[in-house]
XYZ file of C-alpha atoms in Angstrom:
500
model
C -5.600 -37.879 9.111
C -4.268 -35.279 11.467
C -1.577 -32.592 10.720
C 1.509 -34.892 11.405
C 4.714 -33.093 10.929
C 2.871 -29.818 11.966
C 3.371 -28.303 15.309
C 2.110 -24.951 17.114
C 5.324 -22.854 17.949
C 4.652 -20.343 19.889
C 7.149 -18.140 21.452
C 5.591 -14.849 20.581
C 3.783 -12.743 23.073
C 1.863 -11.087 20.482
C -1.627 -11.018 20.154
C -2.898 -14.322 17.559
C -5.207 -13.453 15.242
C -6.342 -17.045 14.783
C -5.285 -19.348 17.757
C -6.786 -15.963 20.120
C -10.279 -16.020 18.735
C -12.618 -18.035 18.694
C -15.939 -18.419 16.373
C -16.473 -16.176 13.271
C -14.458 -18.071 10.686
C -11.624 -18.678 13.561
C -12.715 -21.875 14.245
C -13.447 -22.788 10.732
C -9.438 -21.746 9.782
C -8.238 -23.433 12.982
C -9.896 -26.715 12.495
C -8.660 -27.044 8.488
C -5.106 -26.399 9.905
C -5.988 -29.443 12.581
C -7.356 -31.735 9.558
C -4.887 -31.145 6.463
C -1.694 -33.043 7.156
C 0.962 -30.828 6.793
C 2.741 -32.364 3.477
C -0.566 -31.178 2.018
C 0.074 -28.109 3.146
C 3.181 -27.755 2.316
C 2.602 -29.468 -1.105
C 0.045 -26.513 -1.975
C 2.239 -23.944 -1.047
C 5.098 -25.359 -3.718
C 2.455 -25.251 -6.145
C 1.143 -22.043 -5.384
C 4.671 -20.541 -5.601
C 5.458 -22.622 -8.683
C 2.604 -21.108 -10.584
C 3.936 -17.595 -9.161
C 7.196 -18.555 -10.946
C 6.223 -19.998 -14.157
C 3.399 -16.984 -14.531
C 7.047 -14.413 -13.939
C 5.507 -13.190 -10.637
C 8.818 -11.746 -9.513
C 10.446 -8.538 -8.043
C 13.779 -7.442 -8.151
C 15.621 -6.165 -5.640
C 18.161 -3.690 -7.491
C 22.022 -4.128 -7.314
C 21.445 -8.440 -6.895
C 22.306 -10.524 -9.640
C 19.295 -12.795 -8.723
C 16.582 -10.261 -8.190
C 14.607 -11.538 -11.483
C 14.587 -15.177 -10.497
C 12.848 -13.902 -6.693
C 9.187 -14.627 -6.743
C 7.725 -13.219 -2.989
C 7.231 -16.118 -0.958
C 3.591 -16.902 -0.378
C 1.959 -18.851 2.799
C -0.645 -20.779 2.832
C -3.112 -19.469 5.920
C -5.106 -17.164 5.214
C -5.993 -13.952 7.423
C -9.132 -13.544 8.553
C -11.088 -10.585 8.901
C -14.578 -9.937 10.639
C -17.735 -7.957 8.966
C -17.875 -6.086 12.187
C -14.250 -5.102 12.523
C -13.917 -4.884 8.571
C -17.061 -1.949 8.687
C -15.222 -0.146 10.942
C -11.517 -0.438 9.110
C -13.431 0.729 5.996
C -14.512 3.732 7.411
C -11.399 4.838 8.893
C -9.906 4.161 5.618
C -12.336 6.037 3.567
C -12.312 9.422 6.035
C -8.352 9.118 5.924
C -8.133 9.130 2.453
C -10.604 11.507 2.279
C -8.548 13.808 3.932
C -5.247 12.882 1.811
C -7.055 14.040 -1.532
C -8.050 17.694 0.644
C -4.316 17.724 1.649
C -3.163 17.145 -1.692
C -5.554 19.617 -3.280
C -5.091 22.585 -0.997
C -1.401 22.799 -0.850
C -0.998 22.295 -4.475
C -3.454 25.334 -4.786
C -4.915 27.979 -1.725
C -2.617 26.231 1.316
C -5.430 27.278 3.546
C -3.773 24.440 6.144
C -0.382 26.411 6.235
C -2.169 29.988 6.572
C -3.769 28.149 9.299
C -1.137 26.933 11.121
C -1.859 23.192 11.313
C 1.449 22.533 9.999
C 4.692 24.433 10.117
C 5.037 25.768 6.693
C 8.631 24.738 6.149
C 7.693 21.206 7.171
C 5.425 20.878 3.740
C 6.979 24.064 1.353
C 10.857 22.854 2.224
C 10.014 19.392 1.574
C 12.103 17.321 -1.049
C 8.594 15.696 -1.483
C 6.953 18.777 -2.132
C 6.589 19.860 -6.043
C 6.457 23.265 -6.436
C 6.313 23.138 -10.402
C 3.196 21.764 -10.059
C 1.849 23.878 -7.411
C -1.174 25.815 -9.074
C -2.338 22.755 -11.211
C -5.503 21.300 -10.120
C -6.118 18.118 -10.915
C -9.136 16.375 -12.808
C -11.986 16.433 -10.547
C -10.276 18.011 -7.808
C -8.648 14.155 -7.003
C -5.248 13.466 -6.437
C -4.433 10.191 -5.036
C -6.908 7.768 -6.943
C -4.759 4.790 -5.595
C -4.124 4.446 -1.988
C -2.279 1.843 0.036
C -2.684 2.265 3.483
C -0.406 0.134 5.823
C -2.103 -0.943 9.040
C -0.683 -2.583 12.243
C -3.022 -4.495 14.745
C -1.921 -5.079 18.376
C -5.194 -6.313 19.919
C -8.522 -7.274 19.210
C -9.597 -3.983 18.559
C -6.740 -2.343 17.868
C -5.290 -1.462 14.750
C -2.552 1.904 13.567
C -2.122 3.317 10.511
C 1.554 2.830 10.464
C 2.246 4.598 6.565
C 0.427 6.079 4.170
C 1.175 5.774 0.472
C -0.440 7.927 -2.028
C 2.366 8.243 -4.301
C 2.707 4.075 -6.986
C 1.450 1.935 -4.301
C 1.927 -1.350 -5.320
C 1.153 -5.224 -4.359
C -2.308 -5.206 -5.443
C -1.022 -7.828 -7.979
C -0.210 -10.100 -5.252
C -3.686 -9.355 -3.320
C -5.060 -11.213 -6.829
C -2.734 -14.154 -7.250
C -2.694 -14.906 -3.375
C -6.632 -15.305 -3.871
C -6.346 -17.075 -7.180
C -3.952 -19.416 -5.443
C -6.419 -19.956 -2.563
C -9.639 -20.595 -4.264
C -7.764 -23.386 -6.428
C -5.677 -24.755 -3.748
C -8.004 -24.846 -1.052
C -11.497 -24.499 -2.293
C -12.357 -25.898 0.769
C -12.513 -22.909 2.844
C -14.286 -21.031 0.695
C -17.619 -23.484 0.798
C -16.953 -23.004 4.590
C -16.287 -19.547 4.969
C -18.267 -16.802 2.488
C -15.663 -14.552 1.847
C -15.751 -11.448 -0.015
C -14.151 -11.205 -3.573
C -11.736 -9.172 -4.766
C -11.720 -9.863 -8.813
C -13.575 -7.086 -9.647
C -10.740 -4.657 -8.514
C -9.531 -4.529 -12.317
C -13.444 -3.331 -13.503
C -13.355 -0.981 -10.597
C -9.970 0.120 -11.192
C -10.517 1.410 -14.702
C -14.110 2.428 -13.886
C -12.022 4.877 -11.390
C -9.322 6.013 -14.123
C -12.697 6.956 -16.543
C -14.422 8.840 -14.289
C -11.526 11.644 -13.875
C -10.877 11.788 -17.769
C -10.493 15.722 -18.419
C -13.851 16.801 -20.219
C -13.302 18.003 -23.368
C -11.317 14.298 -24.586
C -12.684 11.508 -25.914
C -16.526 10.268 -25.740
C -15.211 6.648 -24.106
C -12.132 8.078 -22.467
C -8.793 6.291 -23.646
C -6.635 5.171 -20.543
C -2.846 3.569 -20.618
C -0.528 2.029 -17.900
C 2.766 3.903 -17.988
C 5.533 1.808 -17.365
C 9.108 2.684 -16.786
C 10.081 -0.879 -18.699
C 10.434 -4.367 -17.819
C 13.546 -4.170 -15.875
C 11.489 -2.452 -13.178
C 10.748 -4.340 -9.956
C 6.988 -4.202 -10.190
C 6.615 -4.796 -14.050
C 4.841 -7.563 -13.705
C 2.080 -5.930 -12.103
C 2.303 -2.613 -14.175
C 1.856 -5.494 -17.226
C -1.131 -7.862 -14.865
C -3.075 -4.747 -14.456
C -2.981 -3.134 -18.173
C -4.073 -6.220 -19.289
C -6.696 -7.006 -16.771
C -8.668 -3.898 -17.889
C -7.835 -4.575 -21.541
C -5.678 -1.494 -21.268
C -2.611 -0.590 -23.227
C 0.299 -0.901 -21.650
C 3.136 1.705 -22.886
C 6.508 3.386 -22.110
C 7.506 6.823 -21.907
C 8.925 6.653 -25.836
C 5.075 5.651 -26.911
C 3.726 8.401 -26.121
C 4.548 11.935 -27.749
C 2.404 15.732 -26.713
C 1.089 18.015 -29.594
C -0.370 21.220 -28.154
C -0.570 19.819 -24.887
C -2.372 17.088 -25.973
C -0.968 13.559 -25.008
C -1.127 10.982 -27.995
C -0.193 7.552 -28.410
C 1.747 5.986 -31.122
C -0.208 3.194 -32.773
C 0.362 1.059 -35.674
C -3.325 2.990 -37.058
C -1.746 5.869 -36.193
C -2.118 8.544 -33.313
C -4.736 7.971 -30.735
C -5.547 10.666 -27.821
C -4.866 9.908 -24.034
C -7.057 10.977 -21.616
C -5.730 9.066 -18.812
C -2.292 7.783 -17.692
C -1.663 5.601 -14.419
C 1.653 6.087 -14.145
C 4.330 3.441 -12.512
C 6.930 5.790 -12.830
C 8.335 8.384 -10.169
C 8.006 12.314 -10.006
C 11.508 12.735 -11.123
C 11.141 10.769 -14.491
C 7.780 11.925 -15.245
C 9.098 14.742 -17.890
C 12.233 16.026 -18.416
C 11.315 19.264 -19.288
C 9.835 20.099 -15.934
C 11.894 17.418 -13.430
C 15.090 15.561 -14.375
C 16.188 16.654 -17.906
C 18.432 13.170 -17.960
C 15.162 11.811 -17.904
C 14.509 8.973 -20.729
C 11.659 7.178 -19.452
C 9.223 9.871 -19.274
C 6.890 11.759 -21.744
C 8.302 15.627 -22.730
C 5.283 17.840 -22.143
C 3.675 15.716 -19.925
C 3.174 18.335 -17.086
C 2.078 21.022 -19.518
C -0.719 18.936 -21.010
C -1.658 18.127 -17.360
C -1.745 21.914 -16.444
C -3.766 22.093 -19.433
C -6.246 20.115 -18.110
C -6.149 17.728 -20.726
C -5.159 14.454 -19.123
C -5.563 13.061 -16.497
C -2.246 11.308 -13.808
C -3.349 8.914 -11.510
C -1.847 9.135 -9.073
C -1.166 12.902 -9.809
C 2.719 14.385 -9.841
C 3.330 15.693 -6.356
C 1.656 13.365 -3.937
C 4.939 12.482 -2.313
C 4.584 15.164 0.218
C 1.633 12.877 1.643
C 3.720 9.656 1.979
C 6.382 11.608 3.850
C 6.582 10.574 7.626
C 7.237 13.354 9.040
C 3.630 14.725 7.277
C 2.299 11.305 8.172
C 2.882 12.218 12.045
C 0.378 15.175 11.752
C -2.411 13.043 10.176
C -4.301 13.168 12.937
C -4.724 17.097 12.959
C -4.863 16.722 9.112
C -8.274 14.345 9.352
C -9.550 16.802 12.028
C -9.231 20.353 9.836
C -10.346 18.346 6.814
C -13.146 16.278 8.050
C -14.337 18.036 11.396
C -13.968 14.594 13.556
C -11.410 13.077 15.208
C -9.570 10.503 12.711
C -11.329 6.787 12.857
C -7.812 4.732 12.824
C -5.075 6.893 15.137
C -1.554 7.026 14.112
C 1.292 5.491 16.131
C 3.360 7.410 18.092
C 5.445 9.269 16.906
C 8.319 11.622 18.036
C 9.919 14.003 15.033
C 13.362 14.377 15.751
C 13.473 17.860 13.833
C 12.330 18.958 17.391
C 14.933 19.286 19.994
C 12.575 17.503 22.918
C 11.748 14.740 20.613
C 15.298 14.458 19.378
C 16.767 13.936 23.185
C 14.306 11.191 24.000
C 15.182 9.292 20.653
C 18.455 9.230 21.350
C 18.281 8.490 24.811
C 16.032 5.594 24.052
C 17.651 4.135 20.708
C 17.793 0.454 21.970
C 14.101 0.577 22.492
C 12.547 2.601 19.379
C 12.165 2.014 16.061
C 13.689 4.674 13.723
C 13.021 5.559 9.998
C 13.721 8.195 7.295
C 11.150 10.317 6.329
C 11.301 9.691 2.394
C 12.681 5.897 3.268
C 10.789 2.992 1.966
C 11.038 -0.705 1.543
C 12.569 -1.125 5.042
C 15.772 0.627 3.919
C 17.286 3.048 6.339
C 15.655 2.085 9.587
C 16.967 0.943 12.724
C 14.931 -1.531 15.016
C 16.858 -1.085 18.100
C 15.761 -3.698 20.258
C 17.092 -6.207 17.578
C 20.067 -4.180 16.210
C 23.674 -4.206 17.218
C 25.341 -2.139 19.408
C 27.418 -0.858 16.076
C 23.895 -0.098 14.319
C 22.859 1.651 16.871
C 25.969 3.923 17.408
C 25.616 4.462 13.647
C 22.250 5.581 13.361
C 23.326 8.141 16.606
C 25.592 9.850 14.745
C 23.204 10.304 11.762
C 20.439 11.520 14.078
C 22.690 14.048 15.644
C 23.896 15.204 11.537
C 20.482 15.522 10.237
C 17.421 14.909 12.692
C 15.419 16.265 10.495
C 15.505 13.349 7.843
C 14.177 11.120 10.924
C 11.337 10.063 12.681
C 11.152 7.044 15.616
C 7.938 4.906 16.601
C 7.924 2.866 19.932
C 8.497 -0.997 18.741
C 4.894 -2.018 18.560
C 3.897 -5.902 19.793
C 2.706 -6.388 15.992
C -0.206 -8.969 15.875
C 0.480 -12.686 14.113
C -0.894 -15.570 12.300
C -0.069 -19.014 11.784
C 2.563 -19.759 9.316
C 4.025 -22.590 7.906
C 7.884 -22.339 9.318
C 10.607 -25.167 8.564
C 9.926 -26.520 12.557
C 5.677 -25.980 11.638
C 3.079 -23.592 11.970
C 4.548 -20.900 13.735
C 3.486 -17.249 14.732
C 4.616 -15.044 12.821
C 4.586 -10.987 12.473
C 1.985 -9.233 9.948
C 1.003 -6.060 9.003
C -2.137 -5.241 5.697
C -2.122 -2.978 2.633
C -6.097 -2.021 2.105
C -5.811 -0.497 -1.247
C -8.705 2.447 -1.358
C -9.875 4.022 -4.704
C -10.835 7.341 -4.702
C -12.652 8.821 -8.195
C -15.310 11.701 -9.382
C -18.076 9.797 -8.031
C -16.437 8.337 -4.669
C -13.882 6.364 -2.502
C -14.344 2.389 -2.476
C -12.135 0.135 -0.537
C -11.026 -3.309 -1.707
C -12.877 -5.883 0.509
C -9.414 -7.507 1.052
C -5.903 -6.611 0.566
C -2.253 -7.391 1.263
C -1.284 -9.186 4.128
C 2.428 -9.373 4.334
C 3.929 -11.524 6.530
C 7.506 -11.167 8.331
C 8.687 -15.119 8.192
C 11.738 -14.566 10.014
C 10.980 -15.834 13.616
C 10.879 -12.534 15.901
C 11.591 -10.111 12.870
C 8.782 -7.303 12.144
C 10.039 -6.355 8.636
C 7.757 -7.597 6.396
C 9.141 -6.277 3.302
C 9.659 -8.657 0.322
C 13.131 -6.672 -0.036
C 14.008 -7.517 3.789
C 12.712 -10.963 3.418
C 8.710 -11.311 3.633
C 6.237 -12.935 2.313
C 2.553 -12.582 1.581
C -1.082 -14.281 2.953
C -4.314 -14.074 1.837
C -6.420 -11.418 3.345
C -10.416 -13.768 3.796
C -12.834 -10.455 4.293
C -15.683 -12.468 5.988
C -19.429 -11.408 4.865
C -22.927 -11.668 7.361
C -25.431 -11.421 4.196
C -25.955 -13.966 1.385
C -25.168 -11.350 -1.551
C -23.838 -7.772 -1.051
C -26.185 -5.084 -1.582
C -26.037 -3.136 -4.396
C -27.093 0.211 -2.684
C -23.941 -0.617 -0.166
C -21.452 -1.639 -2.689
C -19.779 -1.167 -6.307
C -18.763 -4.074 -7.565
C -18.359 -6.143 -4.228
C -16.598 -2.680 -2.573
C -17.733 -0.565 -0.079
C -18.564 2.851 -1.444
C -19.196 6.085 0.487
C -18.828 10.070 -0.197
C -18.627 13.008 1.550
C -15.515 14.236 3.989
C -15.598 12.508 7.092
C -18.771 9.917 5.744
C-alpha cells in the first residue's frame, strides 16, 4: 500500500534535508515515507506520545495550569545525518567546547583574555552572568562545563551555525533517549536498513565523566548525586531518568548537609561523602550563604566545600557568563586565542546593540532581524520581525533604545527542514539540533546523535517546546560495521588537546 492520506506540502524555500538529497540513507528515509500508509504513521506517533505520557515525560511551562499534563510533541521522521558531515560537526564541536572550558577557567582565575584585550573587560566583569564569588576557585581538573548543549542551525548542504551555546543545565538529553527508544520499537524497520549509531550508552559515559573529576583526596569509587531542585521543576523528569540511569542517587538541596567543607549525604545508614554533584539547579539557589540567602533549595556551604576542593559541580557555579549572547558573539575570537585556528563551525551574525553602529542598523532594520536578550532563553523575549506585528515591533524599539545593552539581533536565517507529519500531511517544517558534548579529566566526547527539535507551526522558526515545538530523532549514519575502539568511548567520538 502507498501513503494514502499523506501528501508533500511544500511551501518552504528552505533547504530539505531529506526530499534535497539523494543516496546516503536519503533514499532509504524517503522511500519508507512512500511505503507506510500514513494511518500507520500516524498510529505510531499516538503511541509513541502515549508511552511519553504514561512514562510522565512532561515539562511545565510555569504560570499554566496545564503545564504538568504537556508531554513535548514527538514526530515520527527521523533526521538524518551523514558520517562525512557528522566527522566534521564533531570536530567543530569538540574545538568549541574546548575553548568554553579555557574561557571558563581563565576568567574565573588569571583573565589573561581581558589583559589581552580580546574582550572588553566590562562586557565579561559587569556581567549579571559573571560570578565574582567564585572567581579564584578552580575547578576539579581544571573543567568547567562537563555538559554542553550546543544549538546548531543548517542552511545548506554544507552549512551549519552555531546559533547558542549552553554551558550552564543544558537539558533535553532525556528526550534524545526516548525519541530513539520510540524509534527502534516503532519502526525497527529503518534501523535493519540504515546502521545508525547508538546513543544508550550516554548514561555509562555520563557518569564515567562525573568520576573522572572527583576531587582527589574523596572516596576510592567516587560517590556522585543528581541535585534536583524538586519535582515541581520543568525538567524533573529528566533530573529523575538520568539519576536512575547511572544507578545514581537522586537528592534535593535538604539531603545534603557540609561538615568542614565536606559535602555529606543523609542516608537511612547514615552519612555518606559526596564527591560529585550534577546539579539541576541555578547559580542563584546553589547556597544561600554565598548567592540568594532566601534560598531553600540549595545546600549551605556548598561553595566553600567547592573552594575547598573537595567536590566536585558539574556543571561548575559561574558558567553563565559563557551562555550569554552577547559573549557568544565573540566566540569566534574566543576559539582563535584559545585554540590558535580559526573556529570549525562560525557563528551567525551578529550585531551587539551595546554599540552605537550596531544599534542604528538594528533599529533601522527591525522588520527584517531577529532580536534576543542576552540572558533570554526558551524563546522568551525575542522579536522575529519579519513575522511580528507592527505593535511588537514598536515595542521592542522602545526597549532597544532603554537598554541596548540587554540585546543582541541575528539576520532571520532560511533555517533548513524535514518532513513532518502536519494535520494536511508531511509537510516541511523548521529544525534546528542540540549535540550534547562531554568534556572530563581524560577528554571531550560528543553524543553520536542529539536533539532535533522541530518548529511544527507552518512558517514559524521557534522550536521551543515552551513556544510550541516538538522533537525528531537525530539517525547519526555509520560507514564501518562496528566503531573502533581506538576512535571511540562507548560508541562516542573522543579527542583531546585544544584545537584537536
Amino acid at each position: 500500500m502507498g501513503n494514502e492520506g499523506i501528501s508533500w506540502v511544500s511551501k518552504a524555500p528552505a533547504f530539505d534535508e531529506i526530499r534535497d538529497r539523494t543516496g546516503g540513507g536519503f533514499d532509504a528515509v524517503a522511500q519508507w515515507l512512500e511505503a507506510t500508509p500514513g494511518e500507520e504513521l500516524r498510529r505510531r506517533q499516538a503511541s509513541a506520545e502515549a508511552t511519553f505520557r504514561q512514562l510522565g515525560i512532561t515539562f511545565a511551562v510555569y504560570g499554566d495550569s496545564d503545564a504538568a499534563e504537556r508531554i513535548i510533541p514527538f514526530d515520527i521522521v527521523p533526521r538524518v545525518f551523514l558520517p562525512d558531515e557528522w566527522s566534521r560537526l564533531s570536530e567543530g564541536l569538540v574545538q568549541r567546547v574546548e575553548a568554553i572550558n579555557a574561557f571558563l577557567d581563565d576568567i574565573y582565575g588569571a583573565q589573561k583574555i581581558l589583559a589581552d584585550g580580546v574582550l572588553p573587560t566590562d562586557l565579561v566583569l559587569g556581567n549579571a552572568q559573571f560570578r565574582p564569588e567564585v572567581h579564584g576557585m578552580r575547578s576539579p581538573h581544571g573543567v568547567r562545563a562537563h555538559i554542553c548543549g550546543i544549538d546548531l542551525v543548517r542552511t545548506g548542504p554544507d552549512d551549519f551555525w552555531v546559533l547558542e551555546d549552553n554551558a550552564r543545565t543544558p537539558s533535553g538529553v532525556s528526550y534524545m533517549l526516548e525519541n530513539r527508544e520510540a524509534m527502534l520499537r516503532l519502526c525497527p524497520e529503518l534501523f535493519r536498513q540504515l546502521r545508525v549509531a547508538a546513543v544508550d550508552s550516554y548514561p555509562d559515559a555520563l557518569l564515567q565523566t562525573m568520576q573522572s573529576v572527583a576531587p582527589k583526596g574523596g572516596s576510592s569509587k567516587p560517590v556522585c548525586v543528581v541535585l534536583t531542585p524538586g519535582h515541581f521543576n520543568s525538567a524533573y523528569y529528566e533530573h529523575s531518568f538520568l539519576a536512575d540511569s547511572m544507578g545514581i542517587e537522586l537528592v534535593e538541596g535538604a539531603d545534603l548537609l557540609v561538615d568542614d567543607d565536606v559535602v555529606w549525604m543523609r542516608t537511612v545508614q547514615g552519612r555518606v561523602r559526596v564527591d560529585v554533584i550534577y546539579r539541576r539547579i541555578d547559580d542563584d539557589f546553589l547556597d544561600p550563604l554565598v548567592f540568594r540567602p532566601d534560598s531553600a533549595l540549595g545546600v549551605p556551604g556548598l561553595i566553600a566545600a567547592y573552594a575547598a576542593g573537595n567536590v566536585a559541580i558539574i556543571n561548575a557555579p559561574g558558567n553563565g557568563i559563557a551562555d550569554d549572547k552577547a559573549i557568544y558573539s565573540y566566540m569566534p575570537e574566543i576559539v582563535r586565542y584559545y585554540s590558535g585556528g580559526e573556529a570549525r563551525l562560525p557563528n551567525v551574525e551578529t550585531w551587539r546593540c551595546r554599540e552605537p553602529e550596531s544599534l542604528r542598523y538594528v533599529l533601522e532594520h527591525l522588520d527584517e532581524v531577529v532580536v534576543k536578550l542576552v540572558d533570554g532563553s526558551g524563546g522568551y523575549g525575542m522579536l522575529v520581525g519579519p513575522t511580528a506585528s507592527k505593535a511588537e515591533i514598536e515595542e521592542f524599539r522602545l526597549a532597544l533604545v532603554a537598554e541596548p545593552h540587554r540585546y543582541i539581533a541575528q539576520p532571520t536565517l532560511a533555517l533548513s527542514t524535514v518532513p513532518t507529519m502536519a494535520d494536511a500531511g508531511l509537510a516541511p517544517r523548521h529544525v534546528d539540533f542540540r549535540p550534547f558534548v562531554l568534556s572530563g579529566a581524560k577528554g571531550v566526547q560528543v553524543v553520536p546523535g542529539g536533539l532535533t527539535r522541530v518548529a511544527l507551526r507552518e512558517g514559524s522558526l521557534v522550536v521551543n517546546s515552551s513556544q510550541g515545538g516538538g522533537t525528531k530523532d537525530s539517525f547519526v549514519l555509520m560507514n564501518e560495521p562496528r566503531m573502533r575502539q581506538s576512535q571511540s568511548m562507548g560508541g562516542m567520538t573522543q579527542s583531546q588537546g585544544i584545537g584537536s
